Coordinates of C-alpha atoms in Angstrom, one line a residue:
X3 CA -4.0 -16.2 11.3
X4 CA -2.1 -18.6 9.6
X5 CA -4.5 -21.4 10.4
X6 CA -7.1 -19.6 8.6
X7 CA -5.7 -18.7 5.5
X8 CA -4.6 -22.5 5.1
X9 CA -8.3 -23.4 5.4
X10 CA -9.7 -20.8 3.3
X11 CA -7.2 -21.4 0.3
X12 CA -7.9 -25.1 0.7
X13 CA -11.2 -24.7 0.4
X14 CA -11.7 -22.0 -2.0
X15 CA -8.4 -22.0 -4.0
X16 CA -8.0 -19.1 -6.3
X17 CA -10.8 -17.7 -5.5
X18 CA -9.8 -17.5 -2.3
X19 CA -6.5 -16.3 -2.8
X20 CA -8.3 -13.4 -4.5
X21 CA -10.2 -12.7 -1.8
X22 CA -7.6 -12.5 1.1
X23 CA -5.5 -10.6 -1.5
X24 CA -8.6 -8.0 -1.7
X25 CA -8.7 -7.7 1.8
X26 CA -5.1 -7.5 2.4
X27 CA -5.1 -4.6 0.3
X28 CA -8.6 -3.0 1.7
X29 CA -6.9 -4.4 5.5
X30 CA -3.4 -3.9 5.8
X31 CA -3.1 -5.5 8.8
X32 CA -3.9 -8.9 6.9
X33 CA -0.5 -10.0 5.9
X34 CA -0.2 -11.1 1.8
X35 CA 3.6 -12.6 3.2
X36 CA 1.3 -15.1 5.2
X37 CA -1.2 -15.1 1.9
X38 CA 1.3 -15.5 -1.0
X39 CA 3.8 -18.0 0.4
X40 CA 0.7 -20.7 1.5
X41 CA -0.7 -20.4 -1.7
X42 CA 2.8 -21.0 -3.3
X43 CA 3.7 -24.0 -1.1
X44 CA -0.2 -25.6 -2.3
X45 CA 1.1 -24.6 -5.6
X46 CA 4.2 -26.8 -4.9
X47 CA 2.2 -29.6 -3.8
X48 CA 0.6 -29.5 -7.0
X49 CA -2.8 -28.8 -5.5
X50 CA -3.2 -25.6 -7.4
X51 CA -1.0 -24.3 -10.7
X52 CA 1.5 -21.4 -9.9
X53 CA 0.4 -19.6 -12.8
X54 CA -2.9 -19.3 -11.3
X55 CA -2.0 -18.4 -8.2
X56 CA -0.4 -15.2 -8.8
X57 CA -2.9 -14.4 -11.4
X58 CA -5.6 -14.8 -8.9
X59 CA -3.3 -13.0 -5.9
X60 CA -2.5 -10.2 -8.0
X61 CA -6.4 -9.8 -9.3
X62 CA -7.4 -9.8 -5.9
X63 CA -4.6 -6.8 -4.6
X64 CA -5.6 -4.7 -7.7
X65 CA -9.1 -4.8 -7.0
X66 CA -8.6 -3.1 -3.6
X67 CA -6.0 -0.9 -4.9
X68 CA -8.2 0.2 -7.9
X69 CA -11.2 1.1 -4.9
X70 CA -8.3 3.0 -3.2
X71 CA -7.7 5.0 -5.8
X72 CA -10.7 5.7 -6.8
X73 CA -12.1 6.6 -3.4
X74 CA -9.2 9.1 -3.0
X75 CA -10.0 10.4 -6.4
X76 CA -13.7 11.2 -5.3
X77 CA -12.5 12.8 -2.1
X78 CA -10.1 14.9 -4.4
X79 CA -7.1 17.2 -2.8
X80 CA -9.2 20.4 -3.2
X81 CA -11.6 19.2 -0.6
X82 CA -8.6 18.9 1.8
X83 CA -7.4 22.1 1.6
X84 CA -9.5 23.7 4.3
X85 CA -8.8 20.4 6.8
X86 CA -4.6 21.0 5.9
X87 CA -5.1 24.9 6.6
X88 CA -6.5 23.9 9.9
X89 CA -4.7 21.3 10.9
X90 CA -1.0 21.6 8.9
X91 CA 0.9 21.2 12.2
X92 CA -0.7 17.9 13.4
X93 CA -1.0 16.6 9.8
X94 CA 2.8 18.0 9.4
X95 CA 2.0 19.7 5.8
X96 CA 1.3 23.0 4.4
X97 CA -0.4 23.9 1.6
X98 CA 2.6 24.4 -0.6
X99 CA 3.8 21.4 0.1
X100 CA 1.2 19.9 -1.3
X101 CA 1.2 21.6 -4.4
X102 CA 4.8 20.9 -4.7
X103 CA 4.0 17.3 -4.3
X104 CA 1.6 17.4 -7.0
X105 CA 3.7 19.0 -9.1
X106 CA 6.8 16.0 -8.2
X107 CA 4.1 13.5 -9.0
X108 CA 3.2 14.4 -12.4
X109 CA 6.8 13.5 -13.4
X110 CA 7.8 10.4 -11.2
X111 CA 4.4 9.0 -10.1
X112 CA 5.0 6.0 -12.3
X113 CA 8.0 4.8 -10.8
X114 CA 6.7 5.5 -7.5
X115 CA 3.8 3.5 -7.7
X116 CA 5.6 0.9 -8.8
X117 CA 8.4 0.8 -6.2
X118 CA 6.4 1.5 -3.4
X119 CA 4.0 -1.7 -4.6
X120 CA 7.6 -3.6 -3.6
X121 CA 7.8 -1.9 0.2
X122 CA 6.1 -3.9 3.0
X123 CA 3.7 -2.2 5.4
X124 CA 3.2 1.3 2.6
X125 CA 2.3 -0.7 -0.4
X126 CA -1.1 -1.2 -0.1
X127 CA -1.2 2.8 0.9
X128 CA 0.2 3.8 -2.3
X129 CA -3.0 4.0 -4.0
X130 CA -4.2 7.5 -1.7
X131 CA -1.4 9.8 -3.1
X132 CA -1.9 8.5 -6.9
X133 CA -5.5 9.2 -6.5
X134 CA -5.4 12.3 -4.6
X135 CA -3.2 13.7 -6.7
X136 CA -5.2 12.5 -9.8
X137 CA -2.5 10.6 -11.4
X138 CA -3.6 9.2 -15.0
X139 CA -5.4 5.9 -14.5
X140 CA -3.9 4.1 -17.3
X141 CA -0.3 4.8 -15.6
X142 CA -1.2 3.6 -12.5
X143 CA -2.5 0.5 -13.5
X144 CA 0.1 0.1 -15.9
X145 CA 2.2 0.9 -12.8
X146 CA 0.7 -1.2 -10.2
X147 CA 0.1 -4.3 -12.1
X148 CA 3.9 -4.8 -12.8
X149 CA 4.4 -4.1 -9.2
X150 CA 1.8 -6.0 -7.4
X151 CA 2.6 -8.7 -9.8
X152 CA 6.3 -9.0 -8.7
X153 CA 5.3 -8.9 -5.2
X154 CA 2.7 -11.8 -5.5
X155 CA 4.8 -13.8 -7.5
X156 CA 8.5 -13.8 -5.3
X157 CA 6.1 -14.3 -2.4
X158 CA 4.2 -17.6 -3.9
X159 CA 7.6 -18.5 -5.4
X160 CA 9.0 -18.8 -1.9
X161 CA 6.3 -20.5 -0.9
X162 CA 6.7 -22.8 -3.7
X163 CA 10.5 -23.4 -2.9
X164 CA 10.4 -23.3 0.7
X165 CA 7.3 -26.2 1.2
X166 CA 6.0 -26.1 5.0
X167 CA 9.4 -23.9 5.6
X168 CA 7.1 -20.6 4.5
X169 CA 6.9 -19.6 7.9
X170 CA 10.6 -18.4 7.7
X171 CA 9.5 -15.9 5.0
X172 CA 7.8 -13.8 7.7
X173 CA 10.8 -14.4 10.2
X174 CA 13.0 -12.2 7.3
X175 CA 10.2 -9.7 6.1
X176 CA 8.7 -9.4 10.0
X177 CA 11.7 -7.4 11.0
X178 CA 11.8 -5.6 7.7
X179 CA 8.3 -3.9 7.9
X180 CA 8.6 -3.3 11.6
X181 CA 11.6 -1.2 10.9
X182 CA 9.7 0.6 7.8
X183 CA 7.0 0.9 10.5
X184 CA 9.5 2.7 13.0
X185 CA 10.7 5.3 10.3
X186 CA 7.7 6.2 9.8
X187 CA 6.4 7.0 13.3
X188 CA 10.2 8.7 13.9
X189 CA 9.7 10.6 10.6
X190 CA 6.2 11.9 11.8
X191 CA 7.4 13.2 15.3
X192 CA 10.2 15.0 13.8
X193 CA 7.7 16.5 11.1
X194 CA 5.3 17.3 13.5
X195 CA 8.2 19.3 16.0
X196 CA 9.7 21.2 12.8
X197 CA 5.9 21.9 12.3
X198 CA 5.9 23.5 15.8
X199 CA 5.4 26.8 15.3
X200 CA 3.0 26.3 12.1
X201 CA 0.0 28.9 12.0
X202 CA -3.2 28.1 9.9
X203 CA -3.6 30.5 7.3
X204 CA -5.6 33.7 8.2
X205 CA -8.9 33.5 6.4

């Protein structure tokens, strides 16, 4: 994948570092610590300006967290109530919880936008729960630039400082989002066992 990105950013430059960004956010599967750092080490070459770089990175990630958010606003949580009542255990939440969780939100959303645009593997997801739970727009795009911009900007920075060494970035992060990965399939099954004796709500 690496390959590619090298030819698109070559060949595009910032606007294709927008693009993959977009996509990485839309995709998570599409790494931004392969994205960042090649666009950093270009930056380094002096091929492109490392101003720009994050400017255009960052662009491109807020784009796809903005349709995020907005598509989970549209779907709205009221529209999930019915689909939690039904299927709580599997989806290891309750109705409740979910008010409780809306109720948490309106106080510390902020800061948990902008954390969790720092975390590997859940930042690009943190866009669902702000939207769902209708958190202000302003705040979360106040929120999520500052974060996505950090993110973009250590990761081209190590690309800048590292040169054709980038591929070490993913050798340190790798590990670190697999393990982020394996909490949160542990996490699930032990939700989903304490759930075991859930009943949907009688109608």
């Amino acid at each position: 994948m690496s390959d590619w990105v090298v030819r698109l950013i070559e060949q595009s430059g910032y606007l294709g570092i927008g693009f993959l960004m977009f996509l990485e956010t839309i995709f998570p599967p599409i790494p931004s610590e392969v994205i960042m750092p090649v666009a950093g080490v270009a930056a380094g070459q002096g091929k492109l300006s490392y101003a720009l770089v994050v400017l255009s990175g960052t662009s491109g990630a807020m784009l796809g967290n903005i349709v995020w958010y907005l598509a989970a606003r549209a779907l709205g949580l009221d529209r999930l109530h019915p689909f939690i009542d039904k299927w709580g255990r599997w989806l290891t939440i309750t109705w409740p919880e979910v008010q409780r969780a809306d109720r948490w939100f309106r106080s510390h959303g902020l800061p948990f936008v902008l954390l969790g645009r720092l975390v590997p593997t859940v930042r690009s997801l943190v866009s669902v729960p702000a939207g769902l739970l209708h958190m202000q727009f302003r705040r979360f795009l106040v929120a999520s630039i500052l974060g996505t911009g950090a993110w973009t900007a250590l990761l081209a920075l190590a690309g800048f400082k590292m040169g054709e060494n980038y591929a070490r970035i993913d050798d340190v992060l790798g590990p670190i989002s697999t393990g982020i990965m394996a909490v949160l399939v542990i996490g699930y099954f032990w939700r989903v066992w304490t759930h075991r004796n859930y009943e949907p709500p009688k109608a």
